[in-house]
Short mmCIF file of C-alpha atoms in Angstrom, two decimals:
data_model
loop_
_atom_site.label_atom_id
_atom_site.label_comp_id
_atom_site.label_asym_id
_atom_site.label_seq_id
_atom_site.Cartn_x
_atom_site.Cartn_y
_atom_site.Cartn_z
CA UNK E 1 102.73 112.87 112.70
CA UNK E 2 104.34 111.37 109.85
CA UNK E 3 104.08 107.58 108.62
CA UNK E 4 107.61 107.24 109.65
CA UNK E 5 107.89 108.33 113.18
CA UNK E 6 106.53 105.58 114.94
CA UNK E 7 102.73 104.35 114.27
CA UNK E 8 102.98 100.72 113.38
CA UNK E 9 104.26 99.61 117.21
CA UNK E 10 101.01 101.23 118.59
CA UNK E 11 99.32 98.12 117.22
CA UNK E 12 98.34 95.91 120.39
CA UNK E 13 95.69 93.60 119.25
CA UNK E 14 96.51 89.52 120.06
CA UNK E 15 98.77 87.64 117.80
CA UNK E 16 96.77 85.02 115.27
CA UNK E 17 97.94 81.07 116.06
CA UNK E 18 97.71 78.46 113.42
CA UNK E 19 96.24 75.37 115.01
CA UNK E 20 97.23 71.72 114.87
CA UNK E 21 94.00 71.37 112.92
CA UNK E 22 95.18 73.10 109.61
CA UNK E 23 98.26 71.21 108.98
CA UNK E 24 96.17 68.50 107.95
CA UNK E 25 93.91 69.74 105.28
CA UNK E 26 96.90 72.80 104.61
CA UNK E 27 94.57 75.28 104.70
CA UNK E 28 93.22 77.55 107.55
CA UNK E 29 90.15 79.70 106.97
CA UNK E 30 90.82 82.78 109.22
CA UNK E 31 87.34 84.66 110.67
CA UNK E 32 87.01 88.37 109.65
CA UNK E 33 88.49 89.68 113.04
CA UNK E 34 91.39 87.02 112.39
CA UNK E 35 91.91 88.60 109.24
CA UNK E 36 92.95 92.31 110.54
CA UNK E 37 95.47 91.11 113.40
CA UNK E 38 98.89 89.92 113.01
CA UNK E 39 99.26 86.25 112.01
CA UNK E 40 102.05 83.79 113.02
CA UNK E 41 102.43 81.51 109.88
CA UNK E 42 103.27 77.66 109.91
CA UNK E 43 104.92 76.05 107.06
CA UNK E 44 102.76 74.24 104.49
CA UNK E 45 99.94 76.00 106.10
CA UNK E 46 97.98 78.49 102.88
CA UNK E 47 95.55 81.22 104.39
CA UNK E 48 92.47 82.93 103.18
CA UNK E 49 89.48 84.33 103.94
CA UNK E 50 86.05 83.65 102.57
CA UNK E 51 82.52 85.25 103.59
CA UNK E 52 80.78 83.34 106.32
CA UNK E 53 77.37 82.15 103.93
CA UNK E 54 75.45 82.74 106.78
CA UNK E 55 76.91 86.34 107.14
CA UNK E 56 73.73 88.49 107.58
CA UNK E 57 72.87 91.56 105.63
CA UNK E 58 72.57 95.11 107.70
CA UNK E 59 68.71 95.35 108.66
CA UNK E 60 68.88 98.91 107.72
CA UNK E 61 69.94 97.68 103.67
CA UNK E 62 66.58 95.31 104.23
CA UNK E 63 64.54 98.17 105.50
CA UNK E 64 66.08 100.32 102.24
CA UNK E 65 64.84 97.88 99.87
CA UNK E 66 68.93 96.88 98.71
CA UNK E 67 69.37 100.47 97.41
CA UNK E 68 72.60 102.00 97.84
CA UNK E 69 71.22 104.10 100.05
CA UNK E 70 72.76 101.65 103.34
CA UNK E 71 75.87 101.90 102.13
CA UNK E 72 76.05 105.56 100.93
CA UNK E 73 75.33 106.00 104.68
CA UNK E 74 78.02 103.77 106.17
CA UNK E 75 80.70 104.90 103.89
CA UNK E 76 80.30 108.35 104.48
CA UNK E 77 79.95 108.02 107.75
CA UNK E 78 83.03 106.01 108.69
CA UNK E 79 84.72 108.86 106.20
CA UNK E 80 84.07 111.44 108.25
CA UNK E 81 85.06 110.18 111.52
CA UNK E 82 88.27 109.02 109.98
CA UNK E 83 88.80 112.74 108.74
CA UNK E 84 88.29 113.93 111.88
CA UNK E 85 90.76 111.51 113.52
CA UNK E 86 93.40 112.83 110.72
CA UNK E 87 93.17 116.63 111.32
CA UNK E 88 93.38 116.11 114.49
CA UNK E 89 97.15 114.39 114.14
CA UNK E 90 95.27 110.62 115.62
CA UNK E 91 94.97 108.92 112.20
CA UNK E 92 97.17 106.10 113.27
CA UNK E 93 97.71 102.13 111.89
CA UNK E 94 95.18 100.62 114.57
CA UNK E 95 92.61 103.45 113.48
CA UNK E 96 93.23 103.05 109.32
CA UNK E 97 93.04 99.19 110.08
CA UNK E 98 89.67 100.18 111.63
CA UNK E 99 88.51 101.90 108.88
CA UNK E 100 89.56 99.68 106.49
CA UNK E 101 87.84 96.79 108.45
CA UNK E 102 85.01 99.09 108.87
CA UNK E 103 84.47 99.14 105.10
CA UNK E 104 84.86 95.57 104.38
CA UNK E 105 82.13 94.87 107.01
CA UNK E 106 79.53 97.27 105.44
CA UNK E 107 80.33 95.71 102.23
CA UNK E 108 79.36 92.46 103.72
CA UNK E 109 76.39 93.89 105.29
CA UNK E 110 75.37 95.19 101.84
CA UNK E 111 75.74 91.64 100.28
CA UNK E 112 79.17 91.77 99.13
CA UNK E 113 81.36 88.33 99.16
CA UNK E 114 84.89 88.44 99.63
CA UNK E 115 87.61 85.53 98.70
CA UNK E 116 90.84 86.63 99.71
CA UNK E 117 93.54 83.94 99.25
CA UNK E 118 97.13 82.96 99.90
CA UNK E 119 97.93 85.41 102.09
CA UNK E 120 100.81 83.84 103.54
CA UNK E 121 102.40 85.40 100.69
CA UNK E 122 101.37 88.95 102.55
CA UNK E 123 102.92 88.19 105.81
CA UNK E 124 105.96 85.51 104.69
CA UNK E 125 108.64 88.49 103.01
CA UNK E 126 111.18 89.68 105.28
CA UNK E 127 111.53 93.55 105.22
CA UNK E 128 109.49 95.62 102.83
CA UNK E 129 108.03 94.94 99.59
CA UNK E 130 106.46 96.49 96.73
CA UNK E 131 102.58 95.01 96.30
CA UNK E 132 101.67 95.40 92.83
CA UNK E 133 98.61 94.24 90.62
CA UNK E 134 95.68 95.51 88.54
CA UNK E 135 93.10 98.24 89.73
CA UNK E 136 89.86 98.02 89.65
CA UNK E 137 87.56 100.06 92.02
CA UNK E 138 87.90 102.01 95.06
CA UNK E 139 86.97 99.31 96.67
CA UNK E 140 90.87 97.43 96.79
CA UNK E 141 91.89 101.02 97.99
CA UNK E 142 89.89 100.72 101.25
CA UNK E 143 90.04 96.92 102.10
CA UNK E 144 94.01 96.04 101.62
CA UNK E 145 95.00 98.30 104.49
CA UNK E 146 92.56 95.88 107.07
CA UNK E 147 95.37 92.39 106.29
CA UNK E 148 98.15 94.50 104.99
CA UNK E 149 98.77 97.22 107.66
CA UNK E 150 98.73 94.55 110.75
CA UNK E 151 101.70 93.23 108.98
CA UNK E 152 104.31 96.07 108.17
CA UNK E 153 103.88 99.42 107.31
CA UNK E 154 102.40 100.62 104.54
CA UNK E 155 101.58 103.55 102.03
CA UNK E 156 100.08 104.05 98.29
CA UNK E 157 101.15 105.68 95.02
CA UNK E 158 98.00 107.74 94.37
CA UNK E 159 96.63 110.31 92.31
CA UNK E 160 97.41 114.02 93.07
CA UNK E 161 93.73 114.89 93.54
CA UNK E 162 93.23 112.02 96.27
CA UNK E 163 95.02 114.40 98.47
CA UNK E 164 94.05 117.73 97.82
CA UNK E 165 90.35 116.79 98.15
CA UNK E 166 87.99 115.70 101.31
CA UNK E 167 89.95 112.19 101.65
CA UNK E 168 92.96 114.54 101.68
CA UNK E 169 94.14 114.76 105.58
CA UNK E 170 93.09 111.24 105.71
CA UNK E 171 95.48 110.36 102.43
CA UNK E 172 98.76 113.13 103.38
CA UNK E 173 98.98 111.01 106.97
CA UNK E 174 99.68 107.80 105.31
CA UNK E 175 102.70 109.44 103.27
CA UNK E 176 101.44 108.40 99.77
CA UNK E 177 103.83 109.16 96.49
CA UNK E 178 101.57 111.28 94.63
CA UNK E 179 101.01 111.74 90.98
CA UNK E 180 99.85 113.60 88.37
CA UNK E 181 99.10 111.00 85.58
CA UNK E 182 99.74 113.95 83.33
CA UNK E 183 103.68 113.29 82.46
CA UNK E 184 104.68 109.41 82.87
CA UNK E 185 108.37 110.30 83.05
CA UNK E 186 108.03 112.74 85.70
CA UNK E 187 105.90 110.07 87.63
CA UNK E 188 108.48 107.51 87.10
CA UNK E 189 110.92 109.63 88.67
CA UNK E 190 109.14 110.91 91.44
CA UNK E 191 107.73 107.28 92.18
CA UNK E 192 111.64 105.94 92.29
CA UNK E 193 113.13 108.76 94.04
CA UNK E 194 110.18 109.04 97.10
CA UNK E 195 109.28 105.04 96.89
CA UNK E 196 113.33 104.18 97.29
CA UNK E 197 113.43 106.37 100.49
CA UNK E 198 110.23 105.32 101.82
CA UNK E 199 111.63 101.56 101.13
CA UNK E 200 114.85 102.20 102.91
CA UNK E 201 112.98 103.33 106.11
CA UNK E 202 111.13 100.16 105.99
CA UNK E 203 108.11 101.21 104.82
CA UNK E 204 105.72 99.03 102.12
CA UNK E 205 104.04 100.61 98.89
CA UNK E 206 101.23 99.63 96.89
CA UNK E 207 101.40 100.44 93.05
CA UNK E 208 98.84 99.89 90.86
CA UNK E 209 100.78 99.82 87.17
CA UNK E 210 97.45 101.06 85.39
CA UNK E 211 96.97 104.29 83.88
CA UNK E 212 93.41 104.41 85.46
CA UNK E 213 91.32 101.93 87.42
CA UNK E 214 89.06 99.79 85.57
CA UNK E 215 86.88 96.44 85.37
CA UNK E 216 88.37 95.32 81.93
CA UNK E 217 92.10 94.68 81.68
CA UNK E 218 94.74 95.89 79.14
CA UNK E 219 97.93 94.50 79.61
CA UNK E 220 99.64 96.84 77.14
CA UNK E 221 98.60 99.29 79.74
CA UNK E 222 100.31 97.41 82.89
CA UNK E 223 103.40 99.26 83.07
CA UNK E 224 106.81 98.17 84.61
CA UNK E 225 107.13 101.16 87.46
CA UNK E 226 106.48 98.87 90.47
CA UNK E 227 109.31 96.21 88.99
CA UNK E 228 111.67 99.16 88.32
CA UNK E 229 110.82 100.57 91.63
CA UNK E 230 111.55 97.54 93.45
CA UNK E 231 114.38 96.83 91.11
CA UNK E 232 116.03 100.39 92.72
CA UNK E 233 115.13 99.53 95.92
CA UNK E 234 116.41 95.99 95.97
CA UNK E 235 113.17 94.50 97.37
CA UNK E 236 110.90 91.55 96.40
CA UNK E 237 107.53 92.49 94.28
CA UNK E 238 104.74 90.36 95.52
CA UNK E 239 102.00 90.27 92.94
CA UNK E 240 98.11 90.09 93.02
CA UNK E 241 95.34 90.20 91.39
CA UNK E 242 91.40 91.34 92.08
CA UNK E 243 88.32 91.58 90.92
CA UNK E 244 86.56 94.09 92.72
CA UNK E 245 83.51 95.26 90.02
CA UNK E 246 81.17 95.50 92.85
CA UNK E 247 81.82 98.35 93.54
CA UNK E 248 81.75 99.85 90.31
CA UNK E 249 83.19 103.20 89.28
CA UNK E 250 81.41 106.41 89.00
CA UNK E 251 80.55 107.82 86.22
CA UNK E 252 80.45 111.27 87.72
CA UNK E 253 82.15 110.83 90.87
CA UNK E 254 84.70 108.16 89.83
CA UNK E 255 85.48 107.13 93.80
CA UNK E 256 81.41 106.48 94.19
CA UNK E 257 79.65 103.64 91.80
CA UNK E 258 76.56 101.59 92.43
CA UNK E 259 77.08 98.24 94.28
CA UNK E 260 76.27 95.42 91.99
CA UNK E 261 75.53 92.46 94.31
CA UNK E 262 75.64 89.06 92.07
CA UNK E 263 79.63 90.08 91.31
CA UNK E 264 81.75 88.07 93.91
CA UNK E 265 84.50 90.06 95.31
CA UNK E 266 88.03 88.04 94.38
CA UNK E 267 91.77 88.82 95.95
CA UNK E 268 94.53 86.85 95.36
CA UNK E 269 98.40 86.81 96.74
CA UNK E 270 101.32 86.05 94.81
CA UNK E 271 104.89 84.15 95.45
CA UNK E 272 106.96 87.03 95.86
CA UNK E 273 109.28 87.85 93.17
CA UNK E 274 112.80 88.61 92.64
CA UNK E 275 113.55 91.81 90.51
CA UNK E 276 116.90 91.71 89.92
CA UNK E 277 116.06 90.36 86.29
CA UNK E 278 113.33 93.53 85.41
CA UNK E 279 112.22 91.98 81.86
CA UNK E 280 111.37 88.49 83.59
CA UNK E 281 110.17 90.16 86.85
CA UNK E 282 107.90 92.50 84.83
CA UNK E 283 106.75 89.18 82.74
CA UNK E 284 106.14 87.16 86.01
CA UNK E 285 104.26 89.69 87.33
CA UNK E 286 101.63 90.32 84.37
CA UNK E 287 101.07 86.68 83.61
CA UNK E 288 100.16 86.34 87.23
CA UNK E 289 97.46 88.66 86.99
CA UNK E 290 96.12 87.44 83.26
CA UNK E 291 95.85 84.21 84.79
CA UNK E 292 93.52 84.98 87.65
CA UNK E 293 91.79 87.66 85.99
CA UNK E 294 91.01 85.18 83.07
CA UNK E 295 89.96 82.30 85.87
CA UNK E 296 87.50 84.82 86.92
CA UNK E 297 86.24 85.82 83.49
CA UNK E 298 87.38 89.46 83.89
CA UNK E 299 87.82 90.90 79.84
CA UNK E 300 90.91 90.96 78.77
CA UNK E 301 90.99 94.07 75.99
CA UNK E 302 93.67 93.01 73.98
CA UNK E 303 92.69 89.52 73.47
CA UNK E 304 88.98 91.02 71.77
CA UNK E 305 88.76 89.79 67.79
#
């Protein structure tokens, strides 16, 4: 079954209420099983989610010393079940949300930290939108799809190889646009023709603008496809930015990096923005990242002396 016909409705889990509470100090901190179900916003209310300090580490990453060993394990493990679940046709939104939830909670059980912020900026757009910001790890890749998905429908512009490979019947059920990274034009067009449609239908996208994934950032290298996209489209860009070096890339096996545990894990929501105007949109959108990248001392390449 296709993205398209019909997997979002199957979502069933309870609705998220703001309280009273929150309209006082205008911010309400939502609890990790909060934070992958469907959240009714109130005005002047800003939402994010931080790690509970007292979140406790998996005994088994205790017993293994903090080794990546733990959460080798986990990852592969949810990985294959989720495989299964897509060859078999059952890879629905409720089950990628579970995945995707699954993941975040072995990274917390493997000391990761998440702040994930102003994400009434996530759920406030009417209709679909294009979510576009820098790329740094896998790790993004995974997590988005646990607050994203709850909210509308949603695919990826990936690589050609992320479907062709093992993740591939888990990838090819979510409908990605896939590329080759060898051609940029073709890209471009594929990306517009396949992304319009898929917009039309109501469906999301994520694009990173980046040639490659990486924990510096080159802004001569953040390209304008996701403005132009939703430019075409006539939908609203909403912009963010992360830091996500904890789970560094691979140098053999790009997709698997050691975990490096004193780097706190940063996600951040954007105003959306209009496209119409693609120079200013595309400007909007770059100086949003810059500025959070640079308030959480990620390199920025082109400023080097």
């Amino acid at each position: 079954m296709s993205l398209i016909e019909s997997i979002h409705d199957k979502i069933t889990t309870p609705i998220v209420k703001i309280p009273d509470s929150a309209l006082i100090t205008g911010i309400y901190d939502l609890t990790k099983e909060e934070l992958g179900r469907r959240i009714e916003l109130r005005e002047g209310v800003t939402l994010r989610y931080i790690t509970p300090p007292d979140r406790k580490r998996w005994l088994l990453d205790r017993f293994l010393f903090r080794s990546d060993l733990t959460f080798l394990y986990g990852y592969f493990r949810q990985i294959m079940i989720a495989r299964k679940d897509a060859l078999k046709g059952k890879f629905f939104d409720p089950r990628w949300i579970e995945l995707s939830g699954g993941i975040l909670d072995l990274i917390e059980g493997c000391e990761g930290k998440f702040q994930i912020e102003n994400l009434e900026n996530v759920i406030s757009p009417k209709g679909p939108v294009v979510f576009a910001g820098n790329h740094m790890s896998v790790l993004e890749t995974f997590v988005f799809s646990y607050f994203l998905v709850p909210h509308r429908r949603l695919t990826y512009v990936v690589k050609e190889s992320l479907i062709k490979g093992y993740f591939g019947p888990i990838m090819r059920s979510r409908d990605p646009i896939a590329v080759g990274r060898d051609n940029p034009r073709e890209d471009l067009v594929k990306v517009l023709e396949e992304g319009v449609n898929l917009l039309k239908k109501g469906v999301s996208i994520v694009v990173f603008p980046q040639s490659t994934r990486t924990r510096t950032f080159n802004p001569a290298e953040f390209n304008s496809i996701a403005v132009k996209l939703a430019a075409r489209a006539g939908v609203p860009v909403v912009p963010f930015a992360i830091k996500t070096d904890f789970w560094e890339n691979g140098k053999i096996w790009k997709d698997l990096g050691t975990l490096y545990r004193d780097r706190k894990i940063h996600m951040k929501f954007g105003p959306q923005i209009d496209p119409k105007d693609s120079r200013k949109a595309q400007e909007t959108l770059l100086n949003y990242v810059l500025t959070n990248l640079k308030e959480w001392n990620v390199e920025i390449l082109s400023e080097q002396k």
